[in-house]
Short mmCIF file of C-alpha atoms and ligand atoms in Angstrom, two decimals:
data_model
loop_
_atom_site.label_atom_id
_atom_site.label_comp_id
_atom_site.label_asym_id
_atom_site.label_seq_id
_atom_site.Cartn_x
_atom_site.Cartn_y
_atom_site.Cartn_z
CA UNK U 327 0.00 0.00 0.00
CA UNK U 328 1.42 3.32 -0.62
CA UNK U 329 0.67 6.99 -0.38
CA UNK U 330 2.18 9.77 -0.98
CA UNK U 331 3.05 11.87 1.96
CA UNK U 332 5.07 14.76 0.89
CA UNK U 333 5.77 17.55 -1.33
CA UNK U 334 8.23 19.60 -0.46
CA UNK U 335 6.79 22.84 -0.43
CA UNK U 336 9.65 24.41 -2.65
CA UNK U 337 9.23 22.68 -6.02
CA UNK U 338 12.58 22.29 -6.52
CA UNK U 339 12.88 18.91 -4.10
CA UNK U 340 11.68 15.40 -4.78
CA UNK U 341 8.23 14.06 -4.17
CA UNK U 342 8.12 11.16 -1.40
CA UNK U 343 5.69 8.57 -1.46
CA UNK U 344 5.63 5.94 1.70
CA UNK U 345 5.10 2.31 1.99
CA UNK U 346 4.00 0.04 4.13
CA UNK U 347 4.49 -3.90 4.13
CA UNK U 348 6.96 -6.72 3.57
CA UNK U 349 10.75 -5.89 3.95
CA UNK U 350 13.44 -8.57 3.83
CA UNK U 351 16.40 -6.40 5.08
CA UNK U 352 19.04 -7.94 7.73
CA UNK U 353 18.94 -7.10 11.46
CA UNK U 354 20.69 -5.07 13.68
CA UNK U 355 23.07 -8.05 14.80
CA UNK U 356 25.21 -7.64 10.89
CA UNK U 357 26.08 -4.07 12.41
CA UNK U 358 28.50 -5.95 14.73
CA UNK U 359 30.48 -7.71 11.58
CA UNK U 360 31.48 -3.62 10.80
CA UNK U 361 31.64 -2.34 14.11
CA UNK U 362 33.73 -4.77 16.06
CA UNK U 363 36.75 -4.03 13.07
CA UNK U 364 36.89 -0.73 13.37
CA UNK U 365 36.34 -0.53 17.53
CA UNK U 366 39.29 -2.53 18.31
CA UNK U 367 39.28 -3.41 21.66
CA UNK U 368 35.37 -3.91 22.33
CA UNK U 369 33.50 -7.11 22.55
CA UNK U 370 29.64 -7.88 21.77
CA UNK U 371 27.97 -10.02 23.53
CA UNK U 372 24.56 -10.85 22.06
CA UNK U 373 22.02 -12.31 24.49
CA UNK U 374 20.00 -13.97 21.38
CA UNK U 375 19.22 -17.57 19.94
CA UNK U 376 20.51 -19.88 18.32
CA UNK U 377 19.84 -18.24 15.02
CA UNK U 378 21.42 -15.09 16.33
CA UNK U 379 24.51 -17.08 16.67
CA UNK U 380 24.33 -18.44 13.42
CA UNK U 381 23.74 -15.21 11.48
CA UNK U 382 27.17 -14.07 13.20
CA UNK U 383 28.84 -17.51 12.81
CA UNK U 384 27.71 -17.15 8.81
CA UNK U 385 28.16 -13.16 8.25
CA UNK U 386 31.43 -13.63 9.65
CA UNK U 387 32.69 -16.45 9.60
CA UNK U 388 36.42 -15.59 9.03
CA UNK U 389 36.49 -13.81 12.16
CA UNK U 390 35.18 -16.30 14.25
CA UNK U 391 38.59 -18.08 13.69
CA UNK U 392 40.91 -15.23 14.01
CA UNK U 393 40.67 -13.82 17.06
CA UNK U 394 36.51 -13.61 18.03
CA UNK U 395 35.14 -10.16 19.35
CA UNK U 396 31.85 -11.60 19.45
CA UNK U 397 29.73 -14.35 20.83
CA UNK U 398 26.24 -15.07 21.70
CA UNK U 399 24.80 -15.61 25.05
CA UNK U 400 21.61 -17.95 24.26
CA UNK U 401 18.98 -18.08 26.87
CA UNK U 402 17.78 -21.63 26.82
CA UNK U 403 14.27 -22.95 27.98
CA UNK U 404 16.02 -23.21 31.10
CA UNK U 405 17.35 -19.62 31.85
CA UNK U 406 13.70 -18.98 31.62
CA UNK U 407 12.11 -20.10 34.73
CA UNK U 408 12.37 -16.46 35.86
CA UNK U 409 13.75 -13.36 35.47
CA UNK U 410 16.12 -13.22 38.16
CA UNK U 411 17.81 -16.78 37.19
CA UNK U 412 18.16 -14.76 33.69
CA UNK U 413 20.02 -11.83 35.25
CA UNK U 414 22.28 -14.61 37.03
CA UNK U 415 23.02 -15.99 34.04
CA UNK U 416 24.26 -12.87 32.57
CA UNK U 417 26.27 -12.32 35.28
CA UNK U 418 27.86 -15.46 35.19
CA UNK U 419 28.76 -15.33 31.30
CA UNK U 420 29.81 -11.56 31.90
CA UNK U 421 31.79 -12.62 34.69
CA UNK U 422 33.70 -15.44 32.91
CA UNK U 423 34.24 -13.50 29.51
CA UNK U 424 36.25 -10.72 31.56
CA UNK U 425 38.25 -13.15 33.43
CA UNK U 426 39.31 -14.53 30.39
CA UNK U 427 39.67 -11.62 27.95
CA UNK U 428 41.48 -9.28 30.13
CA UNK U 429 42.24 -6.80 26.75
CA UNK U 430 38.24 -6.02 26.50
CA UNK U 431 37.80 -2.36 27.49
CA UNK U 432 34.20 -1.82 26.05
CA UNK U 433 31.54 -4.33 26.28
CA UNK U 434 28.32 -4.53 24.97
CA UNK U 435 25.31 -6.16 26.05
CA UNK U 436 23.23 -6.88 22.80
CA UNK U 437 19.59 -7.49 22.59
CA UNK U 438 17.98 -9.72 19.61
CA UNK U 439 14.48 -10.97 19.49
CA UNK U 440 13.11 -13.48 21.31
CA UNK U 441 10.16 -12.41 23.79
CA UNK U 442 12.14 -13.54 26.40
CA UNK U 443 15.01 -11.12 25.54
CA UNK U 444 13.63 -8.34 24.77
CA UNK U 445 12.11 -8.80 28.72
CA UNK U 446 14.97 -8.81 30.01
CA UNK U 447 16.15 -5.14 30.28
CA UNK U 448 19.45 -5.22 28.78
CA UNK U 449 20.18 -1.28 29.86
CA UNK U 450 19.94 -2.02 33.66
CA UNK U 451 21.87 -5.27 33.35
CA UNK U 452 24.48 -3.45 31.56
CA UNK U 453 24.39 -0.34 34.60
CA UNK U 454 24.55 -3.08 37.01
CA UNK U 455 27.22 -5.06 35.67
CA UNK U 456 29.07 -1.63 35.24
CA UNK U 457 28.74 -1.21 39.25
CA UNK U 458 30.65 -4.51 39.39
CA UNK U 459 33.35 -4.18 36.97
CA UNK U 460 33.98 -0.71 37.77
CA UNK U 461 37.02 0.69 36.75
CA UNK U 462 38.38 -2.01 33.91
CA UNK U 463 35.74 -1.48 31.32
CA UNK U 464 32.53 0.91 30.10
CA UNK U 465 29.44 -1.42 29.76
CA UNK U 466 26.63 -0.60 27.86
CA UNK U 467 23.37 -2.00 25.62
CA UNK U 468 22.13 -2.04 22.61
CA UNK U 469 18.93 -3.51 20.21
CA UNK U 470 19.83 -5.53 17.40
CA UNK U 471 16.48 -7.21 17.29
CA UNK U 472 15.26 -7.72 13.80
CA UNK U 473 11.96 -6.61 14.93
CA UNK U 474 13.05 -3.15 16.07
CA UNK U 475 16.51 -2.51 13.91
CA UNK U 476 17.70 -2.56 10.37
CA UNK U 477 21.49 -3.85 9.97
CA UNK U 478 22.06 0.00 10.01
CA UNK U 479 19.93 0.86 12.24
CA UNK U 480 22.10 -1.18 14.54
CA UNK U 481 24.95 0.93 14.05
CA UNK U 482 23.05 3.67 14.89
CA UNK U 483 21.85 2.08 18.54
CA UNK U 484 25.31 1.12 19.31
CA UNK U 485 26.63 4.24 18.87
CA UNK U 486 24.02 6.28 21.00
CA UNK U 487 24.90 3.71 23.72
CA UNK U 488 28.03 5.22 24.33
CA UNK U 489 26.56 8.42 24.47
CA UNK U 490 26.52 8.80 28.00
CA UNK U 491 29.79 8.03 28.49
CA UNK U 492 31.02 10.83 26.56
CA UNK U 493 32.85 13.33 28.71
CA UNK U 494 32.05 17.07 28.85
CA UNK U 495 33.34 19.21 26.90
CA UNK U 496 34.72 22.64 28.46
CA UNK U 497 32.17 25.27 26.75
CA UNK U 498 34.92 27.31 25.11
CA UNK U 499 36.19 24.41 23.16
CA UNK U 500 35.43 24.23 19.63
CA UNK U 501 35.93 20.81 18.10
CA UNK U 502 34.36 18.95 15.02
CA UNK U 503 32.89 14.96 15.68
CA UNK U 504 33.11 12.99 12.66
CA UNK U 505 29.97 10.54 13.69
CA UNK U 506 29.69 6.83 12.03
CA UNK U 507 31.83 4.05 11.42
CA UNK U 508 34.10 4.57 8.55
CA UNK U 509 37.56 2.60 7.46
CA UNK U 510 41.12 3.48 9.70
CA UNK U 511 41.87 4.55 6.28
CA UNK U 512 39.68 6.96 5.79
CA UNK U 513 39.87 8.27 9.11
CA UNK U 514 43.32 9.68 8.03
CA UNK U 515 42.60 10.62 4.79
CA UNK U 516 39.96 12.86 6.66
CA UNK U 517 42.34 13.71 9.06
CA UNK U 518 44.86 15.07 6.56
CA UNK U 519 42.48 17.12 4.45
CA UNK U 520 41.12 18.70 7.63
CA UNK U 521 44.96 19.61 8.42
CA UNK U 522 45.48 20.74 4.82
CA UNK U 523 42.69 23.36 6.43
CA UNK U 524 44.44 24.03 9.24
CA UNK U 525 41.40 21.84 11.52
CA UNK U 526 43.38 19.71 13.90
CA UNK U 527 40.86 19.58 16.58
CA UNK U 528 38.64 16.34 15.06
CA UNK U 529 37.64 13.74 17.12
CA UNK U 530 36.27 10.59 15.29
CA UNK U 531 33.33 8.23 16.70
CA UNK U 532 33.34 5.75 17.37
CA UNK U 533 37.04 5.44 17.54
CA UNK U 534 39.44 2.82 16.84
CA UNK U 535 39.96 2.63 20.19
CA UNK U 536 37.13 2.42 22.64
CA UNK U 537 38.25 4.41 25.58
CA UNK U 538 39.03 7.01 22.60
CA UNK U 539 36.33 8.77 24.01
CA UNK U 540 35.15 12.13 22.14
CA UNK U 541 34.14 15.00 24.68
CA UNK U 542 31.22 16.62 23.96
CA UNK U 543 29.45 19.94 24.62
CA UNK U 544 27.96 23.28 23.21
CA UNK U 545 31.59 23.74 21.10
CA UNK U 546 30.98 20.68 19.47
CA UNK U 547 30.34 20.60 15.80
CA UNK U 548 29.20 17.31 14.91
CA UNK U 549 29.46 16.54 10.93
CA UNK U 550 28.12 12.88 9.76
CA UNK U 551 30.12 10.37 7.67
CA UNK U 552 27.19 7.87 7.87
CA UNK U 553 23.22 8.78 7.42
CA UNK U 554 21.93 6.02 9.63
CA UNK U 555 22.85 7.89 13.00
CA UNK U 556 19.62 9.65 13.56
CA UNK U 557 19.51 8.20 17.36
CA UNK U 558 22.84 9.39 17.99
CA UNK U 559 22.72 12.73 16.91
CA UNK U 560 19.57 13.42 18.95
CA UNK U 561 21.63 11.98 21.50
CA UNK U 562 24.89 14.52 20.82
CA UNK U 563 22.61 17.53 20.09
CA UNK U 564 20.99 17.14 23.66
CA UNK U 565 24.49 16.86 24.78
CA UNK U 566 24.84 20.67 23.70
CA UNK U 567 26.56 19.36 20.09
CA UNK U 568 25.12 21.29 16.67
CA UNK U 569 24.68 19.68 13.80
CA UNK U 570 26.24 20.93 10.53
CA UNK U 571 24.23 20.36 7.67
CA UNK U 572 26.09 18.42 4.91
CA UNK U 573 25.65 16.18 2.06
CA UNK U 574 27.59 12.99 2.51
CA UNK U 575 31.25 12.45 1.92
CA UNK U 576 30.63 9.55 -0.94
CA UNK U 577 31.62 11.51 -4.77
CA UNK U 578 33.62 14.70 -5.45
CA UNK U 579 30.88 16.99 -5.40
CA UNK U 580 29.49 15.48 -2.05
CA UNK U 581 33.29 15.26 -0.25
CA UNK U 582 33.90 18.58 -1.55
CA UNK U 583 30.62 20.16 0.02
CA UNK U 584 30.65 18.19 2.89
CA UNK U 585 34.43 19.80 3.92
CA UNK U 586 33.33 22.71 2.60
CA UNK U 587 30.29 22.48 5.39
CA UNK U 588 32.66 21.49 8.18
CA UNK U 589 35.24 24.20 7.22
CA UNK U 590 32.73 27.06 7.13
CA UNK U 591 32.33 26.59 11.03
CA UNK U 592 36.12 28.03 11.43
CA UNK U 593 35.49 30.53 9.26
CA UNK U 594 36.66 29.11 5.29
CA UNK U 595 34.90 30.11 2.52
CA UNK U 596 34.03 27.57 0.39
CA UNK U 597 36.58 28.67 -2.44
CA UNK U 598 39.68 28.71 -0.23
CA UNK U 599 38.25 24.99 0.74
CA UNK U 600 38.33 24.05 -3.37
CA UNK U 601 42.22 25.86 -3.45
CA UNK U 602 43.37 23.76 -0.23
CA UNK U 603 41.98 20.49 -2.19
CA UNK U 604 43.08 21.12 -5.46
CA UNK U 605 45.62 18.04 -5.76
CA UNK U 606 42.88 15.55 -4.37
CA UNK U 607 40.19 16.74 -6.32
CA UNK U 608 42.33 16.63 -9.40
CA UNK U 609 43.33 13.41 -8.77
CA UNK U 610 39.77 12.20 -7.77
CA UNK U 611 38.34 13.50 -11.55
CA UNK U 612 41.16 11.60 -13.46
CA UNK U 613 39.95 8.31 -11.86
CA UNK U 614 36.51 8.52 -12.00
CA UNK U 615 36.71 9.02 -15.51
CA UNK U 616 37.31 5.43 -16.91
CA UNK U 617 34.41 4.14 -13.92
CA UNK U 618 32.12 6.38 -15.96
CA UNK U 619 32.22 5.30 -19.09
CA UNK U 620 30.54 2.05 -18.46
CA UNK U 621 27.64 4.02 -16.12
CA UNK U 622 27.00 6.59 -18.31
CA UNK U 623 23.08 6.81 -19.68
CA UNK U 624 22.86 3.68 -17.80
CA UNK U 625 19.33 2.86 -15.78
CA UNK U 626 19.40 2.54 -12.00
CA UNK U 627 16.92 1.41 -9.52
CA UNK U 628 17.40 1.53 -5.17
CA UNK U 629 15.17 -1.67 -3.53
CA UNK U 630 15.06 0.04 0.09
CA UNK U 631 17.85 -1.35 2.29
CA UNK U 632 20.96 0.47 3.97
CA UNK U 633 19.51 4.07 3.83
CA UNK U 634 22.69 5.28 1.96
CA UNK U 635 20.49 5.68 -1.21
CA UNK U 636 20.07 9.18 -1.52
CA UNK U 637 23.69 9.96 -1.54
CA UNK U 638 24.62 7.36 -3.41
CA UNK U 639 21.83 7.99 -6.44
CA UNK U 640 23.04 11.53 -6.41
CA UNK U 641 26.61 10.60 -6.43
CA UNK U 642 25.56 7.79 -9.34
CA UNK U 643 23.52 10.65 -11.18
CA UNK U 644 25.29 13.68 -11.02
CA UNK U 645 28.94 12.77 -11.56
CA UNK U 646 28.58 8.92 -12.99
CA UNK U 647 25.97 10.12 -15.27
CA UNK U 648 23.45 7.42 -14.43
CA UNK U 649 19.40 7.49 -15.18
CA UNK U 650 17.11 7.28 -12.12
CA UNK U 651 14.65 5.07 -11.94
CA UNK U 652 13.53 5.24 -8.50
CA UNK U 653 15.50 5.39 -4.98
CA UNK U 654 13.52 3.94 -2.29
CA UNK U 655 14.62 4.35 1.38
CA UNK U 656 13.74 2.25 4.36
CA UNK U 657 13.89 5.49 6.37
CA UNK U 658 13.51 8.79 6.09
CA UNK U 659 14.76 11.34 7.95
CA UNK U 660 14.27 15.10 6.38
CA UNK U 661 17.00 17.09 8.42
CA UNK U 662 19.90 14.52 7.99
CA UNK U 663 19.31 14.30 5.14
CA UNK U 664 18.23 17.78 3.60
CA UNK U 665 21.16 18.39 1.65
CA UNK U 666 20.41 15.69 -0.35
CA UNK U 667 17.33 16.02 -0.78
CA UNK U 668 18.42 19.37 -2.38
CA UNK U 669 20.40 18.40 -4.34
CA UNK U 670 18.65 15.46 -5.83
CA UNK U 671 15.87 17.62 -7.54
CA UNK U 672 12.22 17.10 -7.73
CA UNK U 673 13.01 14.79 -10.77
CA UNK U 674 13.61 12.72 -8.44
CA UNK U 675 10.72 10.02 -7.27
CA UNK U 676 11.81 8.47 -3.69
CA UNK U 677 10.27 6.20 -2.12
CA UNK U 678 10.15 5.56 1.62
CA UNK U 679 9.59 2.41 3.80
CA UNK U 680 9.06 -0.92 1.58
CA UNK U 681 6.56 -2.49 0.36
CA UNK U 682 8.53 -5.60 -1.32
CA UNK U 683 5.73 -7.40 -3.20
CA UNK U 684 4.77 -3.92 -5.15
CA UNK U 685 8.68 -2.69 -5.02
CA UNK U 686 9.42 -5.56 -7.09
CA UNK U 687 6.51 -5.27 -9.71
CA UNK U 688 7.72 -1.75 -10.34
CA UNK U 689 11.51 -3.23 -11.13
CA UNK U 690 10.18 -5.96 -12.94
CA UNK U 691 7.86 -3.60 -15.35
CA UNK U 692 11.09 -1.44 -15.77
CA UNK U 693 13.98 -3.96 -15.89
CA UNK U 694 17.16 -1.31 -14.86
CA UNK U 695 20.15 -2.00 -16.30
CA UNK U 696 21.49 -2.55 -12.54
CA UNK U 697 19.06 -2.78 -9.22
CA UNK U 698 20.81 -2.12 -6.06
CA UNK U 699 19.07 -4.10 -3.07
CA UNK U 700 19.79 -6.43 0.23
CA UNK U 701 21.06 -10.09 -0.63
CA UNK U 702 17.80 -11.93 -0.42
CA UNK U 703 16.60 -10.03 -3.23
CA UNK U 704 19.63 -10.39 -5.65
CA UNK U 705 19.33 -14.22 -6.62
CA UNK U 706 15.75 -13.95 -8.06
CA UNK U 707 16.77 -10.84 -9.94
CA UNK U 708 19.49 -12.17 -11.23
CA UNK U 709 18.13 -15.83 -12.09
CA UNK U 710 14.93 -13.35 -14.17
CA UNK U 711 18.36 -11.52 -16.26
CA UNK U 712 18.43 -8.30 -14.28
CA UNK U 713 22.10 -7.36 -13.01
CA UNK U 714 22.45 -6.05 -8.91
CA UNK U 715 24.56 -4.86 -6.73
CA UNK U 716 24.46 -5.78 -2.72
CA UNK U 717 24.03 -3.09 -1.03
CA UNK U 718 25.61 -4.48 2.27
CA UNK U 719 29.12 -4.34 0.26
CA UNK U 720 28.81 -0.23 0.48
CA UNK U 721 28.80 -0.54 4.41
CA UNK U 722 31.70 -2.95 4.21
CA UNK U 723 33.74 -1.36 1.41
CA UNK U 724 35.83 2.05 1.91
CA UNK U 725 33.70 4.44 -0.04
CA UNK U 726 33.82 7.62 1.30
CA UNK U 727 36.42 11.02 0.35
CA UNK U 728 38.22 11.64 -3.01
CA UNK U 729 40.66 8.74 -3.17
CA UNK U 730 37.75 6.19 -3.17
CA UNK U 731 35.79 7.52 -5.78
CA UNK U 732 37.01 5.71 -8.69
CA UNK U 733 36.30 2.43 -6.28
CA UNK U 734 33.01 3.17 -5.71
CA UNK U 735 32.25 3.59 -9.53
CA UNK U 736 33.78 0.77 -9.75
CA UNK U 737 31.39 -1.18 -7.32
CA UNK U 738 28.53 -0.47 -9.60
CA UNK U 739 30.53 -0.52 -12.78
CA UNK U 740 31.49 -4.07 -12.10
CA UNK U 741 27.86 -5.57 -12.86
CA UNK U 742 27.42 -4.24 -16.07
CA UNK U 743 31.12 -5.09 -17.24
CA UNK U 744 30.77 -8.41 -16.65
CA UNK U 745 27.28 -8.57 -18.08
CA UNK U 746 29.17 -6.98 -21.36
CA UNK U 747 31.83 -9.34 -21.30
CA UNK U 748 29.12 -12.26 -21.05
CA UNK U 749 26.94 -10.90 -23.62
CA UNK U 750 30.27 -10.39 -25.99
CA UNK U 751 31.24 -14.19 -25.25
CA UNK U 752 27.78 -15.55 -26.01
CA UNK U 753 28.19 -14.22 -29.24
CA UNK U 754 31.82 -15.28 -29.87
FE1 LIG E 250 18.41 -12.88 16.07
FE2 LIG E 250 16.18 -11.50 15.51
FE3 LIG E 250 18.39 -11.02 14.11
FE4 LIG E 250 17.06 -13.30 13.78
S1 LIG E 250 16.32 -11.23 13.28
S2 LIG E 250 19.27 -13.08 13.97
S3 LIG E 250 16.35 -13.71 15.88
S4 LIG E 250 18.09 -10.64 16.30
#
């Protein structure tokens, strides 16, 4: 069922029609694959199932070899007899994790969905356990329960968990937050652009390291690398943080205005922001240009799925020269995402929620050249001729800033490259 909700009043932005229904995108738990690489010395401890443990098990299963940051608590028929034997439990895995992993300085407590779970309050175990294990770790909880979280989504939860535990800033301090989980190298790609701008005071979060805590307060200007944090900048902005309004990082045009953004908070105009990025840019341009050629006045449709799709079909559009179908969104939200909307244009037809039975009729009456959309979808798509793209590799790949433009081209290019080459040795 859908219905359109929305015209922007100026008739410059896109129109935005909502759905309701059937959504097959991953759960909150696949945040954890991302987030326990780049927040090096935390551990996740989901209190789940048995299929919570084998979603991990299978997302990841290199890392369960290596050295394993994660593992699954499951609350058997057993645990169950009452609430209290529950919390014991809990305490008792808790207990026996920290004995043996002395190098675990942030833990968190992660909730799934079973009924009996999502009983158990996961926030006042995790405050309790805090009171026991005082000083050697920060403790806190998060949802990852496919009922309440996207694999996104979960991101977003874990991150306004450590919210709290932020320290104050002191009010005269003005600092810029870089908020969502990018690569280590991006972090210093970041890092050296916002030198080249003379900005050294740039805290990242989450950090590499967990008790890399960011302060914040009313000088903190928080700028997004990720538009799935909506929890956490609530969290930040009632913290005293503002929120600069940026496009995302992911493109020239959208790395360009999104330092541009930041910079204009210590005073740059946006020219002397172009002059200070010159080489990078330049560089940037040459290697998107082979990437392009095979995008170019090609057709493009977004199934709704890691809520990256507005940058990415404006990215895809405006400098890959791509055709929009349709860019469908499981979520909306207006202010982080304004910029984009902007920019997009009221050409634009978005979509937001999912309604997958309908979503898919409208794909299969247009048949894109390329259809980007969550895993489950991809096999039928692909076995009816249409080419896709996962979009769960764009939350896994290093995509964001100038040097990883030609990359994420690439990402999409790939597709339709090897559907040329296969079409070229059919006829050979
Ligand atoms: Fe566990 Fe629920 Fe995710 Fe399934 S959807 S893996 S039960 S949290």
């Amino acid at each position: 069922m859908s219905q359109v909700i929305a015209r922007a009043d100026a008739d410059s932005m896109p129109s935005v029609t909502t759905e309701r229904g059937e959504r097959a995108v991953f759960c909150g738990l696949t945040s954890i694959i991302w987030l326990h690489r780049r927040i090096q010395d935390a551990f996740f401890l989901v209190v789940g199932s048995r299929t919570c443990a084998h979603l991990l098990q299978s997302a990841a299963g290199v890392m369960i070899f290596a050295e394993p940051r994660f593992a699954t608590a499951i609350l058997g028929e057993r645990d169950l007899a009452g609430m209290a034997d529950c919390h014991e439990e809990l305490d008792r895995v808790v207990s026996e994790l920290l004995e043996r992993r002395p190098d675990i300085r942030r833990l968190f407590l992660v909730g799934s969905c079973p009924s009996e779970v999502i009983k158990l309050d996961l926030a006042n175990a995790a405050t309790r356990l805090q009171g026991v294990h005082e000083n050697r770790l920060r403790i806190s909880a998060f949802s990852g329960s496919g009922i309440e979280t996207t694999f996104t989504q979960g991101e977003d939860q874990c991150l306004a968990s450590m919210v709290p535990d932020l320290p104050a800033a002191p009010e005269e301090s003005q600092r810029l937050m870089v908020v969502g989980t990018i690569a280590d190298i991006i972090e210093d790609q970041f890092r050296r652009h916002f030198a080249q701008l003379g900005i050294t005071d740039v805290d990242f979060f989450p950090a590499a390291r967990a008790d890399n805590l960011p302060s914040v307060g009313p000088g903190t200007r928080v700028i997004l690398a990720q538009p799935y944090v909506s929890d956490t900048v609530s969290a930040l902005v009632k913290r005293g943080a503002k929120l600069i309004s940026a496009p995302y990082p992911l493109g020239i045009e959208g790395t360009l205005a999104w330092f541009q953004a930041a910079a204009a908070e210590w005073g740059h105009s946006p020219e002397s922001v172009q002059e200070a990025l010159a080489i990078p840019i330049a560089r940037a341009q040459k290697s998107l240009a082979k990437a392009r050629e095979s995008l170019q006045g090609r057709t493009l449709h977004f199934l709704p799925d890691s809520q990256l799709e507005l940058p990415l079909a404006r990215f895809l559009r405006d400098e890959c020269g791509m055709s929009l179908i349709e860019v469908a969104t499981p979520f909306l939200d207006q202010t982080l995402m304004a910029e984009e909307l902007k920019r997009l244009g009221s050409e634009v037809s978005i979509v937001e929620g999912s309604d997958l039975d309908s979503a898919l009729a409208r794909v299969r009456a247009s048949r894109p050249d390329l259809t980007v959309c969550g895993m489950g979808i991809a096999n039928p798509l692909e076995a009816e001729g249409l080419r896709t793209k996962w979009s769960i590799e764009l939350i896994f790949t290093p995509i964001q800033g100038f040097d990883q433009v030609a990359d994420l081209a690439g990402l999409f290019a790939r597709p339709l490259t090897r559907e040329r080459q296969l079409e070229v040795g059919s006829w050979s």
